[in-house]
Amino acid sequence: MSTSVSAVYLHVVDAVVSKLRDEFINEGVDDSVLNELQGLWELKMMQCGVVQGPIERNSAPRGSGVPTPVHDLNVPYEGTEEYETPTAEMLFPPTPLQTPMQTPLPVEPGAYPYTPVGHSEYGTVPDTGAASADMKAGKPAPYMQPPSPWMNQRPLGVDVNVAYEEAREDEEGGGISQPQPPIKDFFMMTSGKRKREDYQPHILPNGYIPQQDGSGDSLDCSLQEKIQLCCLCLPWRKLNLMKNPIAQNSSNEAYAGTLHNRLKLQERKKADAAIASIIRMRRHSLTIPQCDGFDDVYDDGVRTEDYNTPSYYDPIPGNEVGTPKRTKAEASEDEEPPLNEDDDDEVDDLEQGDEEPNTNHLVLAQFEKVNRTKSKWKCTLKDGIMRLNNKDILFTKANGDFDF
Amino acid sequence: MATFELYRRSTIGMCLTETLDEMVSNGTLSPELAIQVLVQFDKSMTEALETQVKSKVSLKGHLHTYRFCDNVWTFILQDATFKSEECQENVGRVKIVACDSKLLSQ
């Protein structure tokens, strides 16, 4: 009876471990690391079902001459103490560090993009002053005292932190224990005064200020109305100006006045034309053609549209004073062009079809011969591992007959 | 000596890869040592398949796709049957990846 799959795998594990033992010793790595590797590897194979436990090993002496204890692999692997998750005491010595500490930003807990390993253990560390002083380098735990006491204990003050400390003191004066950016901004914003410098004045070169101060103002009608108003103004002004030459004494002066008025009229007409062109430009500039992301039309006419987010080309409602606000999806899509990495997924899905999703049947082997006659393929394989129907089958030789 | 990394995709190979990933992630093992472990696994697996396994298998099926690239044949069979002296397996779709056996002996 040939050796079973489980036995072969265990043989491989033993061979690998024994051949690496010397290598690990040369690297200065403890033998327990190798044992841990072996234990975890075997445990995973048992979980996959390719190896049956309990694993019985013969008592062949190992290279080191010390028999390793056979531990029960049916229980979850419990590492020795030295390989436990490092606690805060291990990572951070109890004595406070002399070097200046990094100042954590006053953000809410959880806003850190990276949490160093081991900080989850802080819940078990007693809340001593030293520990909290060390913990400030990382994510502050929610149970911590307000940061003010240990902030003042810092021996060295980096210039960068001075402004930060001042801000903190201001907040403490306001009676806030845990500084939070929303509250901070809220206080600043409720002053109620909006400075005129906050808004960019949209003044055209001729002094014409477009106004969209009503809801529902759209560019087209409001500006056109303005143009019409300007044109309407002209006859009135013309009349007004025409009155003046009548009041003049001499006819020459009247003629000069009329000429002057005509020049002014021409000037006004030019100004109006300039205004109209500027308006056209501005209208046109709002629709800058972009082919870098969202809502582009590609060559093949395939257009990706997301009806949940407003398109760039839709008229922007409301006050136009600030930059138009874009949704997060739009912003993220506009910054990076689509990678089109999923374009070929359909091909793979076709191959998958509606097969059972749990196993991807696989054969890994070496080929000795592959040949074809018309649509008949023949191949000779050797030394293969097959994973079929959640089972592992090994072979030393295989013959294949396929028709294409 | 070159090894076939092919067998790392098997169940035993994936278990080893996952174990090594975990140990490297928590700093127990250095990446260089992990690579040495994988190389040794390649050698030991190939040797075990040559010496420890005796069974032979025949396979039949409809060839859906064939590919030969970088001295590696990849076949995708549909409605395949695998027969050995012990058992028979039928699968709807299977992928076969085979490296050139002559490369190892060079």
Short mmCIF file of C-alpha atoms in Angstrom, two decimals:
data_model
loop_
_atom_site.label_atom_id
_atom_site.label_comp_id
_atom_site.label_asym_id
_atom_site.label_seq_id
_atom_site.Cartn_x
_atom_site.Cartn_y
_atom_site.Cartn_z
CA MET A 1 0.00 0.00 0.00
CA SER A 2 1.54 3.24 -1.10
CA THR A 3 2.07 5.90 1.44
CA SER A 4 -1.02 7.95 2.08
CA VAL A 5 -1.20 11.60 1.19
CA SER A 6 -1.13 12.63 4.82
CA ALA A 7 2.01 10.64 5.45
CA VAL A 8 3.73 12.11 2.42
CA TYR A 9 2.92 15.63 3.53
CA LEU A 10 4.19 14.99 7.03
CA HIS A 11 7.33 13.52 5.56
CA VAL A 12 7.82 16.71 3.56
CA VAL A 13 7.31 18.82 6.67
CA ASP A 14 9.87 16.81 8.58
CA ALA A 15 12.34 16.96 5.74
CA VAL A 16 12.04 20.71 5.41
CA VAL A 17 12.36 21.29 9.13
CA SER A 18 15.31 19.00 9.59
CA LYS A 19 17.20 20.46 6.65
CA LEU A 20 16.62 23.97 7.85
CA ARG A 21 17.63 23.38 11.43
CA ASP A 22 21.29 23.99 10.74
CA GLU A 23 20.48 27.03 8.68
CA PHE A 24 18.44 28.52 11.49
CA ILE A 25 21.23 27.87 13.97
CA ASN A 26 23.72 29.57 11.68
CA GLU A 27 21.44 32.58 11.46
CA GLY A 28 21.26 32.69 15.21
CA VAL A 29 17.55 31.93 15.30
CA ASP A 30 16.27 29.94 18.22
CA ASP A 31 15.10 26.40 17.68
CA SER A 32 11.69 27.29 19.08
CA VAL A 33 11.03 29.42 15.99
CA LEU A 34 11.43 26.37 13.83
CA ASN A 35 9.15 24.40 16.11
CA GLU A 36 6.57 27.11 15.96
CA LEU A 37 6.78 27.09 12.18
CA GLN A 38 6.27 23.38 12.07
CA GLY A 39 3.40 23.49 14.51
CA LEU A 40 1.55 26.22 12.67
CA TRP A 41 2.12 24.56 9.32
CA GLU A 42 0.75 21.26 10.51
CA LEU A 43 -2.17 22.94 12.21
CA LYS A 44 -3.16 24.70 9.01
CA MET A 45 -2.93 21.47 7.06
CA MET A 46 -5.17 19.79 9.59
CA GLN A 47 -7.66 22.60 9.25
CA CYS A 48 -7.63 22.10 5.49
CA GLY A 49 -8.23 18.41 6.00
CA VAL A 50 -5.20 17.11 4.13
CA VAL A 51 -3.52 15.80 7.25
CA GLN A 52 -5.21 13.66 9.85
CA GLY A 53 -4.37 14.23 13.48
CA PRO A 54 -3.10 13.35 15.97
CA ILE A 55 0.25 13.26 14.31
CA GLU A 56 2.36 10.32 15.30
CA ARG A 57 6.01 10.60 14.77
CA ASN A 58 8.62 7.89 15.17
CA SER A 59 11.15 8.48 17.87
CA ALA A 60 14.03 8.94 15.44
CA PRO A 61 16.64 11.14 17.07
CA ARG A 62 16.90 14.57 15.67
CA GLY A 63 20.13 16.27 14.68
CA SER A 64 20.46 18.11 17.93
CA GLY A 65 19.96 14.94 19.93
CA VAL A 66 17.27 16.50 22.09
CA PRO A 67 13.82 14.96 21.52
CA THR A 68 11.26 17.64 20.97
CA PRO A 69 8.07 17.26 22.98
CA VAL A 70 5.10 16.07 20.98
CA HIS A 71 2.34 18.49 21.71
CA ASP A 72 -1.29 17.82 21.12
CA LEU A 73 -2.19 19.45 17.85
CA ASN A 74 -5.89 19.04 18.34
CA VAL A 75 -5.98 22.11 20.54
CA PRO A 76 -5.40 25.59 19.16
CA TYR A 77 -1.78 26.54 19.09
CA GLU A 78 -0.78 28.43 22.17
CA GLY A 79 2.53 30.12 21.82
CA THR A 80 5.02 30.28 24.60
CA GLU A 81 5.22 33.41 26.66
CA GLU A 82 8.03 34.89 24.69
CA TYR A 83 5.96 34.82 21.57
CA GLU A 84 2.86 36.35 22.99
CA THR A 85 1.64 39.55 21.56
CA PRO A 86 4.01 42.18 22.82
CA THR A 87 2.46 44.24 25.52
CA ALA A 88 2.93 47.91 26.11
CA GLU A 89 5.43 47.11 28.83
CA MET A 90 7.58 45.24 26.37
CA LEU A 91 7.34 47.80 23.63
CA PHE A 92 7.65 50.85 25.79
CA PRO A 93 9.89 50.77 28.83
CA PRO A 94 8.34 52.08 32.00
CA THR A 95 10.85 54.93 32.32
CA PRO A 96 9.86 58.00 30.38
CA LEU A 97 11.92 58.64 27.30
CA GLN A 98 14.30 61.54 27.26
CA THR A 99 13.87 62.44 23.64
CA PRO A 100 11.09 64.87 22.80
CA MET A 101 7.86 63.04 22.28
CA GLN A 102 5.74 63.38 19.26
CA THR A 103 2.69 65.40 19.91
CA PRO A 104 -0.47 63.59 18.99
CA LEU A 105 -2.83 65.61 16.94
CA PRO A 106 -6.14 66.49 18.58
CA VAL A 107 -8.19 64.13 16.50
CA GLU A 108 -10.85 61.74 17.58
CA PRO A 109 -9.71 58.30 18.53
CA GLY A 110 -9.80 56.09 15.54
CA ALA A 111 -8.84 58.74 13.05
CA TYR A 112 -5.24 57.49 12.92
CA PRO A 113 -4.51 55.73 9.66
CA TYR A 114 -2.01 53.40 11.33
CA THR A 115 -2.06 52.00 14.79
CA PRO A 116 1.22 50.46 15.89
CA VAL A 117 1.06 46.86 16.98
CA GLY A 118 0.51 46.36 20.63
CA HIS A 119 -1.48 49.46 21.36
CA SER A 120 -4.56 47.35 21.64
CA GLU A 121 -3.04 46.01 24.82
CA TYR A 122 -3.25 49.36 26.49
CA GLY A 123 -6.54 48.46 27.97
CA THR A 124 -4.72 46.13 30.33
CA VAL A 125 -1.98 48.56 31.30
CA PRO A 126 -2.63 50.36 34.56
CA ASP A 127 -3.25 53.99 34.09
CA THR A 128 -0.10 55.26 35.67
CA GLY A 129 1.29 58.61 34.86
CA ALA A 130 4.36 57.11 33.23
CA ALA A 131 2.32 54.78 31.11
CA SER A 132 0.09 57.58 29.96
CA ALA A 133 3.11 59.69 29.19
CA ASP A 134 4.38 56.91 26.99
CA MET A 135 1.03 56.26 25.45
CA LYS A 136 0.72 59.73 24.11
CA ALA A 137 3.03 58.73 21.31
CA GLY A 138 0.29 56.57 19.91
CA LYS A 139 -3.42 56.46 19.88
CA PRO A 140 -4.88 57.88 23.07
CA ALA A 141 -7.17 55.42 24.83
CA PRO A 142 -10.65 56.65 25.53
CA TYR A 143 -10.35 56.19 29.26
CA MET A 144 -7.39 58.50 29.51
CA GLN A 145 -7.45 61.66 31.51
CA PRO A 146 -7.50 64.90 29.59
CA PRO A 147 -4.13 65.40 28.03
CA SER A 148 -3.37 68.62 29.85
CA PRO A 149 -1.45 67.23 32.86
CA TRP A 150 1.13 65.25 30.92
CA MET A 151 1.35 67.82 28.20
CA ASN A 152 2.74 70.25 30.73
CA GLN A 153 5.15 67.68 32.02
CA ARG A 154 7.09 67.52 28.82
CA PRO A 155 10.61 68.68 29.50
CA LEU A 156 11.41 69.95 26.05
CA GLY A 157 9.20 72.16 23.97
CA VAL A 158 9.66 71.95 20.23
CA ASP A 159 8.82 75.09 18.37
CA VAL A 160 6.21 73.31 16.35
CA ASN A 161 4.32 72.45 19.47
CA VAL A 162 4.16 75.92 20.90
CA ALA A 163 1.26 77.04 18.79
CA TYR A 164 -0.39 73.74 19.41
CA GLU A 165 -0.08 74.15 23.16
CA GLU A 166 -1.54 77.59 22.99
CA ALA A 167 -4.52 76.27 21.13
CA ARG A 168 -4.92 73.60 23.74
CA GLU A 169 -4.82 76.14 26.53
CA ASP A 170 -7.48 78.14 24.80
CA GLU A 171 -9.67 75.14 24.63
CA GLU A 172 -9.09 74.35 28.27
CA GLY A 173 -10.17 77.83 29.07
CA GLY A 174 -13.38 77.04 27.31
CA GLY A 175 -13.90 74.12 29.61
CA ILE A 176 -13.45 71.41 26.98
CA SER A 177 -11.73 68.34 28.34
CA GLN A 178 -11.26 66.42 25.14
CA PRO A 179 -10.47 68.71 22.21
CA GLN A 180 -12.35 67.83 19.10
CA PRO A 181 -12.01 69.58 15.77
CA PRO A 182 -15.75 69.87 15.09
CA ILE A 183 -16.33 71.75 18.31
CA LYS A 184 -13.34 73.92 17.72
CA ASP A 185 -14.47 74.92 14.29
CA PHE A 186 -17.97 75.44 15.50
CA PHE A 187 -16.85 77.98 18.06
CA MET A 188 -14.91 79.86 15.53
CA MET A 189 -17.70 79.91 13.06
CA THR A 190 -20.43 81.11 15.37
CA SER A 191 -18.89 84.53 15.61
CA GLY A 192 -21.43 85.42 13.00
CA LYS A 193 -19.27 87.80 11.10
CA ARG A 194 -18.26 87.02 7.61
CA LYS A 195 -15.48 89.11 6.34
CA ARG A 196 -15.64 90.42 2.88
CA GLU A 197 -12.16 89.16 2.19
CA ASP A 198 -13.49 85.62 2.51
CA TYR A 199 -15.26 85.96 -0.76
CA GLN A 200 -13.64 86.63 -4.05
CA PRO A 201 -15.26 89.64 -5.68
CA HIS A 202 -16.37 88.80 -9.16
CA ILE A 203 -15.86 92.18 -10.66
CA LEU A 204 -15.48 92.40 -14.39
CA PRO A 205 -13.05 94.82 -15.91
CA ASN A 206 -15.74 97.38 -16.70
CA GLY A 207 -16.95 97.42 -13.14
CA TYR A 208 -19.91 95.15 -13.82
CA ILE A 209 -20.62 92.88 -10.84
CA PRO A 210 -22.73 89.85 -11.67
CA GLN A 211 -25.11 89.03 -8.90
CA GLN A 212 -26.65 85.69 -8.08
CA ASP A 213 -28.18 86.39 -4.78
CA GLY A 214 -31.43 84.56 -5.17
CA SER A 215 -32.00 80.86 -5.06
CA GLY A 216 -32.51 79.32 -8.39
CA ASP A 217 -30.51 81.91 -10.21
CA SER A 218 -29.10 80.41 -13.33
CA LEU A 219 -26.33 81.95 -15.25
CA ASP A 220 -28.16 82.26 -18.50
CA CYS A 221 -31.19 84.24 -17.55
CA SER A 222 -29.70 86.42 -14.87
CA LEU A 223 -26.83 87.62 -16.97
CA GLN A 224 -28.95 88.04 -19.99
CA GLU A 225 -31.25 90.11 -17.93
CA LYS A 226 -28.32 92.22 -16.95
CA ILE A 227 -27.31 92.66 -20.55
CA GLN A 228 -30.84 93.69 -21.40
CA LEU A 229 -30.88 96.10 -18.55
CA CYS A 230 -27.67 97.63 -19.76
CA CYS A 231 -29.15 97.98 -23.20
CA LEU A 232 -32.29 99.46 -21.78
CA CYS A 233 -30.22 101.91 -19.87
CA LEU A 234 -28.72 103.18 -23.04
CA PRO A 235 -31.76 104.89 -24.58
CA TRP A 236 -32.53 106.53 -21.27
CA ARG A 237 -29.02 107.79 -20.96
CA LYS A 238 -29.04 108.81 -24.55
CA LEU A 239 -32.12 110.87 -23.89
CA ASN A 240 -30.56 112.27 -20.81
CA LEU A 241 -27.43 113.19 -22.60
CA MET A 242 -29.33 114.59 -25.51
CA LYS A 243 -30.96 116.99 -23.16
CA ASN A 244 -27.67 118.51 -22.38
CA PRO A 245 -26.82 119.73 -25.87
CA ILE A 246 -30.22 121.42 -25.96
CA ALA A 247 -29.22 123.31 -22.86
CA GLN A 248 -26.02 124.40 -24.52
CA ASN A 249 -25.78 127.90 -25.72
CA SER A 250 -24.13 127.73 -29.11
CA SER A 251 -24.84 125.29 -31.91
CA ASN A 252 -21.19 124.45 -32.14
CA GLU A 253 -21.16 123.46 -28.59
CA ALA A 254 -24.32 121.48 -29.27
CA TYR A 255 -22.64 119.69 -32.11
CA ALA A 256 -19.63 118.99 -29.98
CA GLY A 257 -21.90 117.73 -27.27
CA THR A 258 -23.71 115.46 -29.68
CA LEU A 259 -20.41 114.11 -30.93
CA HIS A 260 -19.30 113.59 -27.43
CA ASN A 261 -22.50 111.74 -26.69
CA ARG A 262 -22.11 109.61 -29.77
CA LEU A 263 -18.61 108.71 -28.70
CA LYS A 264 -19.86 107.84 -25.31
CA LEU A 265 -22.58 105.78 -26.90
CA GLN A 266 -20.02 103.92 -28.92
CA GLU A 267 -18.00 103.41 -25.82
CA ARG A 268 -21.00 102.00 -24.10
CA LYS A 269 -21.72 99.72 -27.01
CA LYS A 270 -18.16 98.47 -26.92
CA ALA A 271 -18.41 97.97 -23.20
CA ASP A 272 -21.59 96.02 -23.64
CA ALA A 273 -19.99 93.86 -26.28
CA ALA A 274 -17.06 93.27 -24.00
CA ILE A 275 -19.36 92.34 -21.16
CA ALA A 276 -21.28 89.98 -23.38
CA SER A 277 -18.11 88.29 -24.56
CA ILE A 278 -16.85 88.00 -21.02
CA ILE A 279 -20.13 86.48 -19.98
CA ARG A 280 -19.93 84.04 -22.85
CA MET A 281 -16.39 83.19 -21.87
CA ARG A 282 -17.35 82.64 -18.30
CA ARG A 283 -20.25 80.51 -19.28
CA HIS A 284 -18.00 78.55 -21.53
CA SER A 285 -15.32 78.32 -18.91
CA LEU A 286 -17.69 76.61 -16.55
CA THR A 287 -17.81 73.72 -18.91
CA ILE A 288 -14.15 72.97 -19.29
CA PRO A 289 -13.87 69.84 -21.37
CA GLN A 290 -12.27 67.15 -19.28
CA CYS A 291 -11.35 63.69 -20.35
CA ASP A 292 -9.70 62.55 -17.21
CA GLY A 293 -12.26 60.67 -15.33
CA PHE A 294 -15.84 60.86 -14.34
CA ASP A 295 -18.45 61.22 -17.04
CA ASP A 296 -16.04 60.95 -19.91
CA VAL A 297 -17.17 59.66 -23.23
CA TYR A 298 -14.72 57.13 -24.52
CA ASP A 299 -13.93 56.32 -28.10
CA ASP A 300 -16.17 53.34 -28.23
CA GLY A 301 -18.99 55.41 -26.93
CA VAL A 302 -19.20 53.53 -23.68
CA ARG A 303 -19.97 56.10 -21.07
CA THR A 304 -19.96 55.46 -17.40
CA GLU A 305 -22.59 57.41 -15.65
CA ASP A 306 -23.42 57.42 -12.02
CA TYR A 307 -26.89 58.71 -11.51
CA ASN A 308 -26.41 59.01 -7.80
CA THR A 309 -23.90 61.84 -7.95
CA PRO A 310 -24.37 65.16 -9.76
CA SER A 311 -22.58 65.44 -13.06
CA TYR A 312 -20.09 68.17 -13.77
CA TYR A 313 -22.20 69.56 -16.55
CA ASP A 314 -25.30 70.07 -14.51
CA PRO A 315 -26.01 73.66 -13.54
CA ILE A 316 -24.75 74.30 -10.09
CA PRO A 317 -27.52 75.57 -7.88
CA GLY A 318 -27.20 78.13 -5.15
CA ASN A 319 -24.53 80.61 -4.42
CA GLU A 320 -21.75 80.57 -6.92
CA VAL A 321 -19.38 82.49 -4.77
CA GLY A 322 -17.51 79.49 -3.39
CA THR A 323 -15.98 76.74 -5.45
CA PRO A 324 -18.59 74.26 -6.46
CA LYS A 325 -18.68 71.44 -3.98
CA ARG A 326 -18.11 68.01 -5.38
CA THR A 327 -19.16 64.80 -3.77
CA LYS A 328 -16.52 62.51 -2.41
CA ALA A 329 -17.13 59.97 -5.12
CA GLU A 330 -16.65 62.53 -7.81
CA ALA A 331 -13.56 63.91 -6.22
CA SER A 332 -11.97 60.54 -5.83
CA GLU A 333 -12.90 59.49 -9.32
CA ASP A 334 -11.67 62.70 -10.84
CA GLU A 335 -8.28 62.60 -9.17
CA GLU A 336 -7.35 59.16 -10.47
CA PRO A 337 -8.19 57.96 -13.91
CA PRO A 338 -9.92 54.63 -13.98
CA LEU A 339 -7.43 51.82 -14.17
CA ASN A 340 -9.83 49.63 -16.10
CA GLU A 341 -8.44 46.74 -14.16
CA ASP A 342 -11.74 44.92 -14.18
CA ASP A 343 -12.12 44.95 -17.94
CA ASP A 344 -10.87 41.42 -18.32
CA ASP A 345 -12.76 39.97 -15.42
CA GLU A 346 -15.62 39.06 -17.67
CA VAL A 347 -13.40 36.68 -19.57
CA ASP A 348 -12.44 34.87 -16.40
CA ASP A 349 -16.02 34.76 -15.29
CA LEU A 350 -16.96 33.10 -18.54
CA GLU A 351 -14.45 30.41 -17.83
CA GLN A 352 -15.76 29.96 -14.32
CA GLY A 353 -19.29 29.70 -15.48
CA ASP A 354 -21.61 28.47 -12.77
CA GLU A 355 -19.25 25.98 -11.19
CA GLU A 356 -19.31 25.25 -7.52
CA PRO A 357 -17.57 28.13 -5.85
CA ASN A 358 -15.86 26.24 -3.07
CA THR A 359 -13.13 24.41 -4.99
CA ASN A 360 -11.04 25.45 -7.89
CA HIS A 361 -9.90 22.05 -9.13
CA LEU A 362 -6.20 22.17 -9.83
CA VAL A 363 -3.47 19.84 -11.02
CA LEU A 364 0.16 20.82 -10.56
CA ALA A 365 2.67 18.56 -12.27
CA GLN A 366 5.59 18.32 -14.64
CA PHE A 367 5.09 17.38 -18.26
CA GLU A 368 7.25 14.98 -20.17
CA LYS A 369 5.47 15.01 -23.50
CA VAL A 370 2.66 16.99 -25.04
CA ASN A 371 1.56 16.37 -28.59
CA ARG A 372 -1.43 16.86 -30.75
CA THR A 373 -2.95 15.18 -33.78
CA LYS A 374 -5.67 17.29 -35.32
CA SER A 375 -7.92 17.87 -32.38
CA LYS A 376 -6.64 15.00 -30.25
CA TRP A 377 -4.20 15.99 -27.55
CA LYS A 378 -2.07 13.55 -25.62
CA CYS A 379 0.21 14.37 -22.75
CA THR A 380 2.38 12.56 -20.23
CA LEU A 381 2.74 14.09 -16.81
CA LYS A 382 4.78 13.14 -13.77
CA ASP A 383 5.10 13.96 -10.07
CA GLY A 384 1.84 15.78 -9.63
CA ILE A 385 -0.45 17.02 -6.90
CA MET A 386 -4.14 17.14 -7.69
CA ARG A 387 -6.78 18.98 -5.74
CA LEU A 388 -10.13 17.59 -6.86
CA ASN A 389 -13.45 17.74 -5.03
CA ASN A 390 -11.72 18.97 -1.87
CA LYS A 391 -9.35 16.02 -1.91
CA ASP A 392 -5.61 15.86 -2.47
CA ILE A 393 -4.35 13.10 -4.74
CA LEU A 394 -0.71 12.57 -5.59
CA PHE A 395 0.64 10.73 -8.59
CA THR A 396 4.00 9.83 -9.99
CA LYS A 397 2.78 9.31 -13.57
CA ALA A 398 -0.28 10.49 -15.48
CA ASN A 399 -1.55 10.09 -19.04
CA GLY A 400 -3.94 12.54 -20.52
CA ASP A 401 -6.25 12.31 -23.52
CA PHE A 402 -8.13 15.43 -24.42
CA ASP A 403 -10.19 16.46 -27.35
CA PHE A 404 -10.24 20.03 -28.36
CA MET B 1 20.01 24.99 -8.10
CA ALA B 2 16.72 26.10 -9.60
CA THR B 3 13.51 24.78 -8.15
CA PHE B 4 9.96 24.58 -9.35
CA GLU B 5 7.86 27.02 -7.36
CA LEU B 6 4.89 25.24 -8.82
CA TYR B 7 4.11 23.20 -5.74
CA ARG B 8 3.73 26.29 -3.57
CA ARG B 9 0.25 26.61 -5.03
CA SER B 10 -0.80 23.27 -3.61
CA THR B 11 -2.60 22.91 -0.31
CA ILE B 12 0.55 22.09 1.61
CA GLY B 13 2.39 24.92 -0.11
CA MET B 14 -0.34 27.46 0.66
CA CYS B 15 -0.39 26.38 4.31
CA LEU B 16 3.34 26.92 4.47
CA THR B 17 3.10 30.31 2.75
CA GLU B 18 0.42 31.48 5.14
CA THR B 19 2.41 30.31 8.13
CA LEU B 20 5.50 32.10 6.92
CA ASP B 21 3.50 35.26 6.21
CA GLU B 22 2.19 35.30 9.74
CA MET B 23 5.59 34.74 11.27
CA VAL B 24 7.24 37.39 9.15
CA SER B 25 4.44 39.85 9.90
CA ASN B 26 4.87 39.54 13.64
CA GLY B 27 8.63 39.61 13.35
CA THR B 28 9.32 36.09 14.49
CA LEU B 29 11.03 35.18 11.26
CA SER B 30 13.09 37.22 8.88
CA PRO B 31 12.02 37.42 5.23
CA GLU B 32 15.31 35.96 4.08
CA LEU B 33 14.85 32.88 6.21
CA ALA B 34 11.26 32.58 4.99
CA ILE B 35 12.49 32.47 1.39
CA GLN B 36 14.98 29.80 2.34
CA VAL B 37 12.17 27.78 3.86
CA LEU B 38 10.18 28.03 0.65
CA VAL B 39 13.12 26.98 -1.49
CA GLN B 40 13.74 24.01 0.75
CA PHE B 41 10.07 23.15 0.52
CA ASP B 42 10.30 23.14 -3.28
CA LYS B 43 13.16 20.68 -3.17
CA SER B 44 11.66 18.44 -0.53
CA MET B 45 8.28 18.34 -2.22
CA THR B 46 9.75 17.41 -5.58
CA GLU B 47 11.88 14.73 -3.98
CA ALA B 48 8.97 13.31 -2.00
CA LEU B 49 6.80 13.09 -5.10
CA GLU B 50 9.54 11.18 -6.88
CA THR B 51 10.33 8.76 -4.10
CA GLN B 52 7.32 8.44 -1.86
CA VAL B 53 4.49 8.28 -4.37
CA LYS B 54 3.82 5.31 -6.55
CA SER B 55 0.33 5.82 -7.97
CA LYS B 56 -0.55 6.45 -11.59
CA VAL B 57 -3.50 8.35 -12.94
CA SER B 58 -5.21 8.69 -16.28
CA LEU B 59 -7.18 11.75 -17.22
CA LYS B 60 -9.69 12.46 -19.92
CA GLY B 61 -11.77 15.43 -20.80
CA HIS B 62 -12.69 18.12 -23.23
CA LEU B 63 -9.90 20.59 -23.77
CA HIS B 64 -11.36 24.06 -23.43
CA THR B 65 -8.13 26.08 -23.38
CA TYR B 66 -4.46 25.36 -23.91
CA ARG B 67 -1.53 27.67 -23.42
CA PHE B 68 2.21 27.22 -23.64
CA CYS B 69 4.27 30.08 -22.33
CA ASP B 70 7.68 30.22 -20.67
CA ASN B 71 7.94 26.45 -20.89
CA VAL B 72 4.77 26.01 -18.92
CA TRP B 73 1.70 24.26 -20.27
CA THR B 74 -1.67 25.33 -18.94
CA PHE B 75 -4.75 23.35 -19.85
CA ILE B 76 -8.31 23.95 -18.87
CA LEU B 77 -10.44 20.85 -19.12
CA GLN B 78 -14.17 20.55 -18.96
CA ASP B 79 -16.08 17.50 -17.76
CA ALA B 80 -12.85 15.74 -16.85
CA THR B 81 -12.45 12.28 -15.37
CA PHE B 82 -9.45 11.24 -13.27
CA LYS B 83 -8.94 7.54 -12.76
CA SER B 84 -6.46 5.92 -10.41
CA GLU B 85 -6.23 2.41 -9.04
CA GLU B 86 -7.92 3.58 -5.85
CA CYS B 87 -10.59 6.00 -6.93
CA GLN B 88 -12.15 8.01 -9.70
CA GLU B 89 -12.99 11.67 -9.67
CA ASN B 90 -15.22 13.66 -11.99
CA VAL B 91 -15.04 17.39 -12.15
CA GLY B 92 -16.76 19.96 -14.29
CA ARG B 93 -13.75 22.17 -14.82
CA VAL B 94 -10.11 21.75 -13.88
CA LYS B 95 -6.94 23.67 -14.56
CA ILE B 96 -3.73 21.78 -15.22
CA VAL B 97 -0.39 23.56 -14.84
CA ALA B 98 2.67 21.63 -15.90
CA CYS B 99 6.32 22.65 -15.97
CA ASP B 100 8.94 21.07 -18.18
CA SER B 101 10.46 18.14 -16.35
CA LYS B 102 13.64 18.43 -18.42
CA LEU B 103 14.47 21.78 -16.84
CA LEU B 104 15.08 20.22 -13.47
CA SER B 105 17.44 17.61 -14.74
CA GLN B 106 19.62 20.09 -16.63
#
